[in-house]
């Protein structure tokens, strides 16, 4: 079996699978198993930094739940057999990178928009439990649909495994949000949904934020101040955030004007966030 694992490329492909794939993730510090719930690549955001290749042929929109179950079960069996340890050794990589650190609900668009989201979350939880593996289940979301009852029922399956919701927040103001996300979803809804999730009695929530230069210009200081204030407001309102992860563009984005920040620029953003939200760990990737 030919498997491509690289920190510089994250294709959502594995053997002949339709939905379940694996990537070598610096952020996850090992192998992340992904479930692509949006193979049709239809998203309610059109982020300027998106790294999904939307010009490639799309596959059928309707996910076949039992196919996903079969693919996930097979992947979990490979993990139990030490498959990725062997792959990493063959590539001469550090042995620690062969450790599978998570099963991530993600994909080529917003995963909670899948009509079968709740059913697929049940299947995923069942298969992880049946495998006997101690693998965290995580959801990567733009937070635009967290208010929906069906989405909340699906996330309850993740909470049963003490999983984590990684929610995206890439701006502090409506204008900057729309400049980056390019969506009809209002910024206020994102903020309301983040606060709603963070106040969950049983749920775990982390914030993931991507900042970059736009046409050569980094985010202005007032934008970062507003961003920090949004996070502080969530915490001050009774929300619990486990951490805040800051990152920049790492692979070719949808729009060439989006270019990486330097490490120093990211650290400067982190310093402002730590000042405004002192009780929450801030990581830079």
mmCIF file with all atom_site columns, N, CA and C in Angstrom, residues 22-90:
data_model
loop_
_atom_site.group_PDB
_atom_site.id
_atom_site.type_symbol
_atom_site.label_atom_id
_atom_site.label_alt_id
_atom_site.label_comp_id
_atom_site.label_asym_id
_atom_site.label_entity_id
_atom_site.label_seq_id
_atom_site.pdbx_PDB_ins_code
_atom_site.Cartn_x
_atom_site.Cartn_y
_atom_site.Cartn_z
_atom_site.occupancy
_atom_site.B_iso_or_equiv
_atom_site.pdbx_formal_charge
_atom_site.auth_seq_id
_atom_site.auth_comp_id
_atom_site.auth_asym_id
_atom_site.auth_atom_id
_atom_site.pdbx_PDB_model_num
ATOM 1   N N  . UNK A 1 22 ? -5.237  10.040 6.565  1.00 0.00 ? 22 UNK A N  1
ATOM 2   C CA . UNK A 1 22 ? -4.250  10.287 7.619  1.00 0.00 ? 22 UNK A CA 1
ATOM 3   C C  . UNK A 1 22 ? -3.303  11.381 7.169  1.00 0.00 ? 22 UNK A C  1
ATOM 4   N N  . UNK A 1 23 ? -2.919  12.266 8.101  1.00 0.00 ? 23 UNK A N  1
ATOM 5   C CA . UNK A 1 23 ? -1.943  13.302 7.797  1.00 0.00 ? 23 UNK A CA 1
ATOM 6   C C  . UNK A 1 23 ? -0.893  13.341 8.908  1.00 0.00 ? 23 UNK A C  1
ATOM 7   N N  . UNK A 1 24 ? 0.293   13.760 8.544  1.00 0.00 ? 24 UNK A N  1
ATOM 8   C CA . UNK A 1 24 ? 1.370   13.951 9.505  1.00 0.00 ? 24 UNK A CA 1
ATOM 9   C C  . UNK A 1 24 ? 1.313   15.407 9.947  1.00 0.00 ? 24 UNK A C  1
ATOM 10  N N  . UNK A 1 25 ? 0.908   15.636 11.193 1.00 0.00 ? 25 UNK A N  1
ATOM 11  C CA . UNK A 1 25 ? 0.579   16.981 11.652 1.00 0.00 ? 25 UNK A CA 1
ATOM 12  C C  . UNK A 1 25 ? 1.551   17.482 12.706 1.00 0.00 ? 25 UNK A C  1
ATOM 13  N N  . UNK A 1 26 ? 2.187   18.625 12.423 1.00 0.00 ? 26 UNK A N  1
ATOM 14  C CA . UNK A 1 26 ? 3.044   19.245 13.430 1.00 0.00 ? 26 UNK A CA 1
ATOM 15  C C  . UNK A 1 26 ? 2.211   19.721 14.611 1.00 0.00 ? 26 UNK A C  1
ATOM 16  N N  . UNK A 1 27 ? 1.031   20.256 14.326 1.00 0.00 ? 27 UNK A N  1
ATOM 17  C CA . UNK A 1 27 ? 0.180   20.733 15.410 1.00 0.00 ? 27 UNK A CA 1
ATOM 18  C C  . UNK A 1 27 ? -0.252  19.593 16.315 1.00 0.00 ? 27 UNK A C  1
ATOM 19  N N  . UNK A 1 28 ? -0.630  18.436 15.712 1.00 0.00 ? 28 UNK A N  1
ATOM 20  C CA . UNK A 1 28 ? -1.057  17.291 16.501 1.00 0.00 ? 28 UNK A CA 1
ATOM 21  C C  . UNK A 1 28 ? 0.123   16.494 17.045 1.00 0.00 ? 28 UNK A C  1
ATOM 22  N N  . UNK A 1 29 ? 1.333   16.856 16.613 1.00 0.00 ? 29 UNK A N  1
ATOM 23  C CA . UNK A 1 29 ? 2.560   16.201 17.077 1.00 0.00 ? 29 UNK A CA 1
ATOM 24  C C  . UNK A 1 29 ? 2.555   14.702 16.795 1.00 0.00 ? 29 UNK A C  1
ATOM 25  N N  . UNK A 1 30 ? 2.109   14.362 15.596 1.00 0.00 ? 30 UNK A N  1
ATOM 26  C CA . UNK A 1 30 ? 2.068   12.967 15.185 1.00 0.00 ? 30 UNK A CA 1
ATOM 27  C C  . UNK A 1 30 ? 1.102   12.780 14.032 1.00 0.00 ? 30 UNK A C  1
ATOM 28  N N  . UNK A 1 31 ? 0.515   11.599 13.962 1.00 0.00 ? 31 UNK A N  1
ATOM 29  C CA . UNK A 1 31 ? -0.429  11.284 12.898 1.00 0.00 ? 31 UNK A CA 1
ATOM 30  C C  . UNK A 1 31 ? -1.846  11.640 13.346 1.00 0.00 ? 31 UNK A C  1
ATOM 31  N N  . UNK A 1 32 ? -2.538  12.380 12.518 1.00 0.00 ? 32 UNK A N  1
ATOM 32  C CA . UNK A 1 32 ? -3.937  12.711 12.762 1.00 0.00 ? 32 UNK A CA 1
ATOM 33  C C  . UNK A 1 32 ? -4.790  11.949 11.755 1.00 0.00 ? 32 UNK A C  1
ATOM 34  N N  . UNK A 1 33 ? -5.732  11.172 12.261 1.00 0.00 ? 33 UNK A N  1
ATOM 35  C CA . UNK A 1 33 ? -6.678  10.464 11.396 1.00 0.00 ? 33 UNK A CA 1
ATOM 36  C C  . UNK A 1 33 ? -7.851  11.391 11.125 1.00 0.00 ? 33 UNK A C  1
ATOM 37  N N  . UNK A 1 34 ? -8.123  11.668 9.860  1.00 0.00 ? 34 UNK A N  1
ATOM 38  C CA . UNK A 1 34 ? -9.187  12.596 9.514  1.00 0.00 ? 34 UNK A CA 1
ATOM 39  C C  . UNK A 1 34 ? -10.387 11.918 8.902  1.00 0.00 ? 34 UNK A C  1
ATOM 40  N N  . UNK A 1 35 ? -11.565 12.468 9.171  1.00 0.00 ? 35 UNK A N  1
ATOM 41  C CA . UNK A 1 35 ? -12.812 12.027 8.544  1.00 0.00 ? 35 UNK A CA 1
ATOM 42  C C  . UNK A 1 35 ? -13.341 13.196 7.720  1.00 0.00 ? 35 UNK A C  1
ATOM 43  N N  . UNK A 1 36 ? -13.346 13.024 6.410  1.00 0.00 ? 36 UNK A N  1
ATOM 44  C CA . UNK A 1 36 ? -13.795 14.077 5.508  1.00 0.00 ? 36 UNK A CA 1
ATOM 45  C C  . UNK A 1 36 ? -15.304 13.969 5.322  1.00 0.00 ? 36 UNK A C  1
ATOM 46  N N  . UNK A 1 37 ? -16.052 14.819 6.007  1.00 0.00 ? 37 UNK A N  1
ATOM 47  C CA . UNK A 1 37 ? -17.510 14.788 5.910  1.00 0.00 ? 37 UNK A CA 1
ATOM 48  C C  . UNK A 1 37 ? -18.041 15.658 4.779  1.00 0.00 ? 37 UNK A C  1
ATOM 49  N N  . UNK A 1 38 ? -17.126 16.273 4.019  1.00 0.00 ? 38 UNK A N  1
ATOM 50  C CA . UNK A 1 38 ? -17.542 17.170 2.929  1.00 0.00 ? 38 UNK A CA 1
ATOM 51  C C  . UNK A 1 38 ? -16.770 16.878 1.646  1.00 0.00 ? 38 UNK A C  1
ATOM 52  N N  . UNK A 1 39 ? -16.875 15.667 1.125  1.00 0.00 ? 39 UNK A N  1
ATOM 53  C CA . UNK A 1 39 ? -16.142 15.357 -0.114 1.00 0.00 ? 39 UNK A CA 1
ATOM 54  C C  . UNK A 1 39 ? -16.628 16.164 -1.307 1.00 0.00 ? 39 UNK A C  1
ATOM 55  N N  . UNK A 1 40 ? -17.807 16.797 -1.192 1.00 0.00 ? 40 UNK A N  1
ATOM 56  C CA . UNK A 1 40 ? -18.301 17.638 -2.287 1.00 0.00 ? 40 UNK A CA 1
ATOM 57  C C  . UNK A 1 40 ? -17.624 19.012 -2.306 1.00 0.00 ? 40 UNK A C  1
ATOM 58  N N  . UNK A 1 41 ? -16.880 19.342 -1.227 1.00 0.00 ? 41 UNK A N  1
ATOM 59  C CA . UNK A 1 41 ? -16.125 20.586 -1.115 1.00 0.00 ? 41 UNK A CA 1
ATOM 60  C C  . UNK A 1 41 ? -16.999 21.840 -1.109 1.00 0.00 ? 41 UNK A C  1
ATOM 61  N N  . UNK A 1 42 ? -18.257 21.694 -0.740 1.00 0.00 ? 42 UNK A N  1
ATOM 62  C CA . UNK A 1 42 ? -19.158 22.841 -0.678 1.00 0.00 ? 42 UNK A CA 1
ATOM 63  C C  . UNK A 1 42 ? -19.133 23.403 0.736  1.00 0.00 ? 42 UNK A C  1
ATOM 64  N N  . UNK A 1 43 ? -18.670 24.651 0.883  1.00 0.00 ? 43 UNK A N  1
ATOM 65  C CA . UNK A 1 43 ? -18.494 25.246 2.209  1.00 0.00 ? 43 UNK A CA 1
ATOM 66  C C  . UNK A 1 43 ? -19.268 26.557 2.311  1.00 0.00 ? 43 UNK A C  1
ATOM 67  N N  . UNK A 1 44 ? -19.693 26.896 3.531  1.00 0.00 ? 44 UNK A N  1
ATOM 68  C CA . UNK A 1 44 ? -20.391 28.163 3.741  1.00 0.00 ? 44 UNK A CA 1
ATOM 69  C C  . UNK A 1 44 ? -19.420 29.312 4.014  1.00 0.00 ? 44 UNK A C  1
ATOM 70  N N  . UNK A 1 45 ? -18.120 29.022 4.051  1.00 0.00 ? 45 UNK A N  1
ATOM 71  C CA . UNK A 1 45 ? -17.071 30.037 4.088  1.00 0.00 ? 45 UNK A CA 1
ATOM 72  C C  . UNK A 1 45 ? -16.262 29.918 2.788  1.00 0.00 ? 45 UNK A C  1
ATOM 73  N N  . UNK A 1 46 ? -15.627 30.997 2.410  1.00 0.00 ? 46 UNK A N  1
ATOM 74  C CA . UNK A 1 46 ? -14.706 30.980 1.271  1.00 0.00 ? 46 UNK A CA 1
ATOM 75  C C  . UNK A 1 46 ? -13.417 31.674 1.693  1.00 0.00 ? 46 UNK A C  1
ATOM 76  N N  . UNK A 1 47 ? -12.771 31.074 2.685  1.00 0.00 ? 47 UNK A N  1
ATOM 77  C CA . UNK A 1 47 ? -11.625 31.712 3.323  1.00 0.00 ? 47 UNK A CA 1
ATOM 78  C C  . UNK A 1 47 ? -10.506 31.999 2.326  1.00 0.00 ? 47 UNK A C  1
ATOM 79  N N  . UNK A 1 48 ? -9.958  33.187 2.422  1.00 0.00 ? 48 UNK A N  1
ATOM 80  C CA . UNK A 1 48 ? -8.889  33.592 1.511  1.00 0.00 ? 48 UNK A CA 1
ATOM 81  C C  . UNK A 1 48 ? -7.646  32.731 1.689  1.00 0.00 ? 48 UNK A C  1
ATOM 82  N N  . UNK A 1 49 ? -7.476  32.142 2.874  1.00 0.00 ? 49 UNK A N  1
ATOM 83  C CA . UNK A 1 49 ? -6.303  31.307 3.122  1.00 0.00 ? 49 UNK A CA 1
ATOM 84  C C  . UNK A 1 49 ? -6.573  29.813 2.960  1.00 0.00 ? 49 UNK A C  1
ATOM 85  N N  . UNK A 1 50 ? -7.766  29.437 2.539  1.00 0.00 ? 50 UNK A N  1
ATOM 86  C CA . UNK A 1 50 ? -8.133  28.018 2.447  1.00 0.00 ? 50 UNK A CA 1
ATOM 87  C C  . UNK A 1 50 ? -7.139  27.257 1.569  1.00 0.00 ? 50 UNK A C  1
ATOM 88  N N  . UNK A 1 51 ? -6.791  26.049 2.023  1.00 0.00 ? 51 UNK A N  1
ATOM 89  C CA . UNK A 1 51 ? -5.809  25.247 1.307  1.00 0.00 ? 51 UNK A CA 1
ATOM 90  C C  . UNK A 1 51 ? -6.443  24.049 0.600  1.00 0.00 ? 51 UNK A C  1
ATOM 91  N N  . UNK A 1 52 ? -7.768  24.034 0.513  1.00 0.00 ? 52 UNK A N  1
ATOM 92  C CA . UNK A 1 52 ? -8.472  22.969 -0.208 1.00 0.00 ? 52 UNK A CA 1
ATOM 93  C C  . UNK A 1 52 ? -8.457  23.292 -1.698 1.00 0.00 ? 52 UNK A C  1
ATOM 94  N N  . UNK A 1 53 ? -8.059  22.329 -2.500 1.00 0.00 ? 53 UNK A N  1
ATOM 95  C CA . UNK A 1 53 ? -8.046  22.501 -3.960 1.00 0.00 ? 53 UNK A CA 1
ATOM 96  C C  . UNK A 1 53 ? -9.455  22.224 -4.487 1.00 0.00 ? 53 UNK A C  1
ATOM 97  N N  . UNK A 1 54 ? -10.196 23.292 -4.796 1.00 0.00 ? 54 UNK A N  1
ATOM 98  C CA . UNK A 1 54 ? -11.599 23.132 -5.201 1.00 0.00 ? 54 UNK A CA 1
ATOM 99  C C  . UNK A 1 54 ? -11.765 22.995 -6.715 1.00 0.00 ? 54 UNK A C  1
ATOM 100 N N  . UNK A 1 55 ? -10.667 23.012 -7.446 1.00 0.00 ? 55 UNK A N  1
ATOM 101 C CA . UNK A 1 55 ? -10.762 22.837 -8.904 1.00 0.00 ? 55 UNK A CA 1
ATOM 102 C C  . UNK A 1 55 ? -10.731 21.362 -9.286 1.00 0.00 ? 55 UNK A C  1
ATOM 103 N N  . UNK A 1 56 ? -10.339 20.509 -8.336 1.00 0.00 ? 56 UNK A N  1
ATOM 104 C CA . UNK A 1 56 ? -10.287 19.077 -8.618 1.00 0.00 ? 56 UNK A CA 1
ATOM 105 C C  . UNK A 1 56 ? -11.698 18.501 -8.680 1.00 0.00 ? 56 UNK A C  1
ATOM 106 N N  . UNK A 1 57 ? -11.889 17.385 -9.380 1.00 0.00 ? 57 UNK A N  1
ATOM 107 C CA . UNK A 1 57 ? -13.216 16.758 -9.451 1.00 0.00 ? 57 UNK A CA 1
ATOM 108 C C  . UNK A 1 57 ? -13.737 16.409 -8.060 1.00 0.00 ? 57 UNK A C  1
ATOM 109 N N  . UNK A 1 58 ? -15.018 16.651 -7.857 1.00 0.00 ? 58 UNK A N  1
ATOM 110 C CA . UNK A 1 58 ? -15.649 16.351 -6.585 1.00 0.00 ? 58 UNK A CA 1
ATOM 111 C C  . UNK A 1 58 ? -16.358 15.006 -6.674 1.00 0.00 ? 58 UNK A C  1
ATOM 112 N N  . UNK A 1 59 ? -16.495 14.341 -5.518 1.00 0.00 ? 59 UNK A N  1
ATOM 113 C CA . UNK A 1 59 ? -17.246 13.091 -5.504 1.00 0.00 ? 59 UNK A CA 1
ATOM 114 C C  . UNK A 1 59 ? -18.636 13.359 -4.950 1.00 0.00 ? 59 UNK A C  1
ATOM 115 N N  . UNK A 1 60 ? -19.489 12.361 -5.022 1.00 0.00 ? 60 UNK A N  1
ATOM 116 C CA . UNK A 1 60 ? -20.891 12.524 -4.649 1.00 0.00 ? 60 UNK A CA 1
ATOM 117 C C  . UNK A 1 60 ? -21.034 13.159 -3.269 1.00 0.00 ? 60 UNK A C  1
ATOM 118 N N  . UNK A 1 61 ? -22.022 14.054 -3.148 1.00 0.00 ? 61 UNK A N  1
ATOM 119 C CA . UNK A 1 61 ? -22.213 14.780 -1.898 1.00 0.00 ? 61 UNK A CA 1
ATOM 120 C C  . UNK A 1 61 ? -22.712 13.881 -0.778 1.00 0.00 ? 61 UNK A C  1
ATOM 121 N N  . UNK A 1 62 ? -23.603 12.957 -1.067 1.00 0.00 ? 62 UNK A N  1
ATOM 122 C CA . UNK A 1 62 ? -24.220 12.118 -0.042 1.00 0.00 ? 62 UNK A CA 1
ATOM 123 C C  . UNK A 1 62 ? -23.225 11.084 0.466  1.00 0.00 ? 62 UNK A C  1
ATOM 124 N N  . UNK A 1 63 ? -22.890 11.177 1.744  1.00 0.00 ? 63 UNK A N  1
ATOM 125 C CA . UNK A 1 63 ? -21.969 10.214 2.345  1.00 0.00 ? 63 UNK A CA 1
ATOM 126 C C  . UNK A 1 63 ? -22.697 8.906  2.616  1.00 0.00 ? 63 UNK A C  1
ATOM 127 N N  . UNK A 1 64 ? -22.008 7.814  2.383  1.00 0.00 ? 64 UNK A N  1
ATOM 128 C CA . UNK A 1 64 ? -22.543 6.490  2.701  1.00 0.00 ? 64 UNK A CA 1
ATOM 129 C C  . UNK A 1 64 ? -22.029 6.101  4.081  1.00 0.00 ? 64 UNK A C  1
ATOM 130 N N  . UNK A 1 65 ? -22.866 6.183  5.106  1.00 0.00 ? 65 UNK A N  1
ATOM 131 C CA . UNK A 1 65 ? -22.404 5.970  6.482  1.00 0.00 ? 65 UNK A CA 1
ATOM 132 C C  . UNK A 1 65 ? -21.696 4.638  6.705  1.00 0.00 ? 65 UNK A C  1
ATOM 133 N N  . UNK A 1 66 ? -22.196 3.563  6.110  1.00 0.00 ? 66 UNK A N  1
ATOM 134 C CA . UNK A 1 66 ? -21.569 2.265  6.365  1.00 0.00 ? 66 UNK A CA 1
ATOM 135 C C  . UNK A 1 66 ? -20.209 2.143  5.689  1.00 0.00 ? 66 UNK A C  1
ATOM 136 N N  . UNK A 1 67 ? -20.012 2.895  4.594  1.00 0.00 ? 67 UNK A N  1
ATOM 137 C CA . UNK A 1 67 ? -18.680 2.920  3.977  1.00 0.00 ? 67 UNK A CA 1
ATOM 138 C C  . UNK A 1 67 ? -17.715 3.638  4.908  1.00 0.00 ? 67 UNK A C  1
ATOM 139 N N  . UNK A 1 68 ? -18.148 4.760  5.472  1.00 0.00 ? 68 UNK A N  1
ATOM 140 C CA . UNK A 1 68 ? -17.299 5.473  6.422  1.00 0.00 ? 68 UNK A CA 1
ATOM 141 C C  . UNK A 1 68 ? -16.989 4.588  7.622  1.00 0.00 ? 68 UNK A C  1
ATOM 142 N N  . UNK A 1 69 ? -17.986 3.877  8.125  1.00 0.00 ? 69 UNK A N  1
ATOM 143 C CA . UNK A 1 69 ? -17.759 2.983  9.265  1.00 0.00 ? 69 UNK A CA 1
ATOM 144 C C  . UNK A 1 69 ? -16.702 1.939  8.923  1.00 0.00 ? 69 UNK A C  1
ATOM 145 N N  . UNK A 1 70 ? -16.815 1.346  7.751  1.00 0.00 ? 70 UNK A N  1
ATOM 146 C CA . UNK A 1 70 ? -15.867 0.299  7.347  1.00 0.00 ? 70 UNK A CA 1
ATOM 147 C C  . UNK A 1 70 ? -14.457 0.868  7.206  1.00 0.00 ? 70 UNK A C  1
ATOM 148 N N  . UNK A 1 71 ? -14.346 2.044  6.598  1.00 0.00 ? 71 UNK A N  1
ATOM 149 C CA . UNK A 1 71 ? -13.028 2.656  6.434  1.00 0.00 ? 71 UNK A CA 1
ATOM 150 C C  . UNK A 1 71 ? -12.408 3.012  7.780  1.00 0.00 ? 71 UNK A C  1
ATOM 151 N N  . UNK A 1 72 ? -13.221 3.545  8.682  1.00 0.00 ? 72 UNK A N  1
ATOM 152 C CA . UNK A 1 72 ? -12.708 3.919  9.998  1.00 0.00 ? 72 UNK A CA 1
ATOM 153 C C  . UNK A 1 72 ? -12.289 2.681  10.783 1.00 0.00 ? 72 UNK A C  1
ATOM 154 N N  . UNK A 1 73 ? -13.081 1.628  10.721 1.00 0.00 ? 73 UNK A N  1
ATOM 155 C CA . UNK A 1 73 ? -12.728 0.391  11.435 1.00 0.00 ? 73 UNK A CA 1
ATOM 156 C C  . UNK A 1 73 ? -11.414 -0.162 10.913 1.00 0.00 ? 73 UNK A C  1
ATOM 157 N N  . UNK A 1 74 ? -11.234 -0.142 9.596  1.00 0.00 ? 74 UNK A N  1
ATOM 158 C CA . UNK A 1 74 ? -9.992  -0.634 9.012  1.00 0.00 ? 74 UNK A CA 1
ATOM 159 C C  . UNK A 1 74 ? -8.804  0.225  9.459  1.00 0.00 ? 74 UNK A C  1
ATOM 160 N N  . UNK A 1 75 ? -8.989  1.548  9.505  1.00 0.00 ? 75 UNK A N  1
ATOM 161 C CA . UNK A 1 75 ? -7.910  2.431  9.929  1.00 0.00 ? 75 UNK A CA 1
ATOM 162 C C  . UNK A 1 75 ? -7.543  2.174  11.391 1.00 0.00 ? 75 UNK A C  1
ATOM 163 N N  . UNK A 1 76 ? -8.544  1.992  12.235 1.00 0.00 ? 76 UNK A N  1
ATOM 164 C CA . UNK A 1 76 ? -8.281  1.739  13.648 1.00 0.00 ? 76 UNK A CA 1
ATOM 165 C C  . UNK A 1 76 ? -7.553  0.411  13.847 1.00 0.00 ? 76 UNK A C  1
ATOM 166 N N  . UNK A 1 77 ? -7.868  -0.563 13.010 1.00 0.00 ? 77 UNK A N  1
ATOM 167 C CA . UNK A 1 77 ? -7.152  -1.842 13.069 1.00 0.00 ? 77 UNK A CA 1
ATOM 168 C C  . UNK A 1 77 ? -5.694  -1.663 12.660 1.00 0.00 ? 77 UNK A C  1
ATOM 169 N N  . UNK A 1 78 ? -5.440  -0.821 11.673 1.00 0.00 ? 78 UNK A N  1
ATOM 170 C CA . UNK A 1 78 ? -4.063  -0.529 11.255 1.00 0.00 ? 78 UNK A CA 1
ATOM 171 C C  . UNK A 1 78 ? -3.291  0.137  12.389 1.00 0.00 ? 78 UNK A C  1
ATOM 172 N N  . UNK A 1 79 ? -3.944  1.039  13.083 1.00 0.00 ? 79 UNK A N  1
ATOM 173 C CA . UNK A 1 79 ? -3.287  1.704  14.200 1.00 0.00 ? 79 UNK A CA 1
ATOM 174 C C  . UNK A 1 79 ? -2.897  0.686  15.267 1.00 0.00 ? 79 UNK A C  1
ATOM 175 N N  . UNK A 1 80 ? -3.807  -0.211 15.585 1.00 0.00 ? 80 UNK A N  1
ATOM 176 C CA . UNK A 1 80 ? -3.534  -1.236 16.592 1.00 0.00 ? 80 UNK A CA 1
ATOM 177 C C  . UNK A 1 80 ? -2.358  -2.118 16.183 1.00 0.00 ? 80 UNK A C  1
ATOM 178 N N  . UNK A 1 81 ? -2.195  -2.325 14.878 1.00 0.00 ? 81 UNK A N  1
ATOM 179 C CA . UNK A 1 81 ? -1.126  -3.193 14.366 1.00 0.00 ? 81 UNK A CA 1
ATOM 180 C C  . UNK A 1 81 ? 0.204   -2.448 14.189 1.00 0.00 ? 81 UNK A C  1
ATOM 181 N N  . UNK A 1 82 ? 0.251   -1.151 14.533 1.00 0.00 ? 82 UNK A N  1
ATOM 182 C CA . UNK A 1 82 ? 1.495   -0.389 14.425 1.00 0.00 ? 82 UNK A CA 1
ATOM 183 C C  . UNK A 1 82 ? 1.840   0.047  13.020 1.00 0.00 ? 82 UNK A C  1
ATOM 184 N N  . UNK A 1 83 ? 0.823   0.182  12.162 1.00 0.00 ? 83 UNK A N  1
ATOM 185 C CA . UNK A 1 83 ? 1.053   0.520  10.761 1.00 0.00 ? 83 UNK A CA 1
ATOM 186 C C  . UNK A 1 83 ? 1.830   1.819  10.597 1.00 0.00 ? 83 UNK A C  1
ATOM 187 N N  . UNK A 1 84 ? 1.468   2.857  11.321 1.00 0.00 ? 84 UNK A N  1
ATOM 188 C CA . UNK A 1 84 ? 2.104   4.157  11.114 1.00 0.00 ? 84 UNK A CA 1
ATOM 189 C C  . UNK A 1 84 ? 3.504   4.224  11.708 1.00 0.00 ? 84 UNK A C  1
ATOM 190 N N  . UNK A 1 85 ? 3.771   3.446  12.729 1.00 0.00 ? 85 UNK A N  1
ATOM 191 C CA . UNK A 1 85 ? 5.145   3.351  13.235 1.00 0.00 ? 85 UNK A CA 1
ATOM 192 C C  . UNK A 1 85 ? 6.067   2.868  12.118 1.00 0.00 ? 85 UNK A C  1
ATOM 193 N N  . UNK A 1 86 ? 5.583   1.883  11.366 1.00 0.00 ? 86 UNK A N  1
ATOM 194 C CA . UNK A 1 86 ? 6.376   1.325  10.273 1.00 0.00 ? 86 UNK A CA 1
ATOM 195 C C  . UNK A 1 86 ? 6.553   2.347  9.155  1.00 0.00 ? 86 UNK A C  1
ATOM 196 N N  . UNK A 1 87 ? 5.493   3.061  8.811  1.00 0.00 ? 87 UNK A N  1
ATOM 197 C CA . UNK A 1 87 ? 5.572   4.072  7.751  1.00 0.00 ? 87 UNK A CA 1
ATOM 198 C C  . UNK A 1 87 ? 6.602   5.141  8.097  1.00 0.00 ? 87 UNK A C  1
ATOM 199 N N  . UNK A 1 88 ? 6.579   5.611  9.346  1.00 0.00 ? 88 UNK A N  1
ATOM 200 C CA . UNK A 1 88 ? 7.513   6.651  9.776  1.00 0.00 ? 88 UNK A CA 1
ATOM 201 C C  . UNK A 1 88 ? 8.947   6.139  9.742  1.00 0.00 ? 88 UNK A C  1
ATOM 202 N N  . UNK A 1 89 ? 9.155   4.899  10.156 1.00 0.00 ? 89 UNK A N  1
ATOM 203 C CA . UNK A 1 89 ? 10.504  4.332  10.109 1.00 0.00 ? 89 UNK A CA 1
ATOM 204 C C  . UNK A 1 89 ? 11.021  4.263  8.678  1.00 0.00 ? 89 UNK A C  1
ATOM 205 N N  . UNK A 1 90 ? 10.164  3.845  7.761  1.00 0.00 ? 90 UNK A N  1
ATOM 206 C CA . UNK A 1 90 ? 10.573  3.729  6.361  1.00 0.00 ? 90 UNK A CA 1
ATOM 207 C C  . UNK A 1 90 ? 10.985  5.073  5.776  1.00 0.00 ? 90 UNK A C  1
#
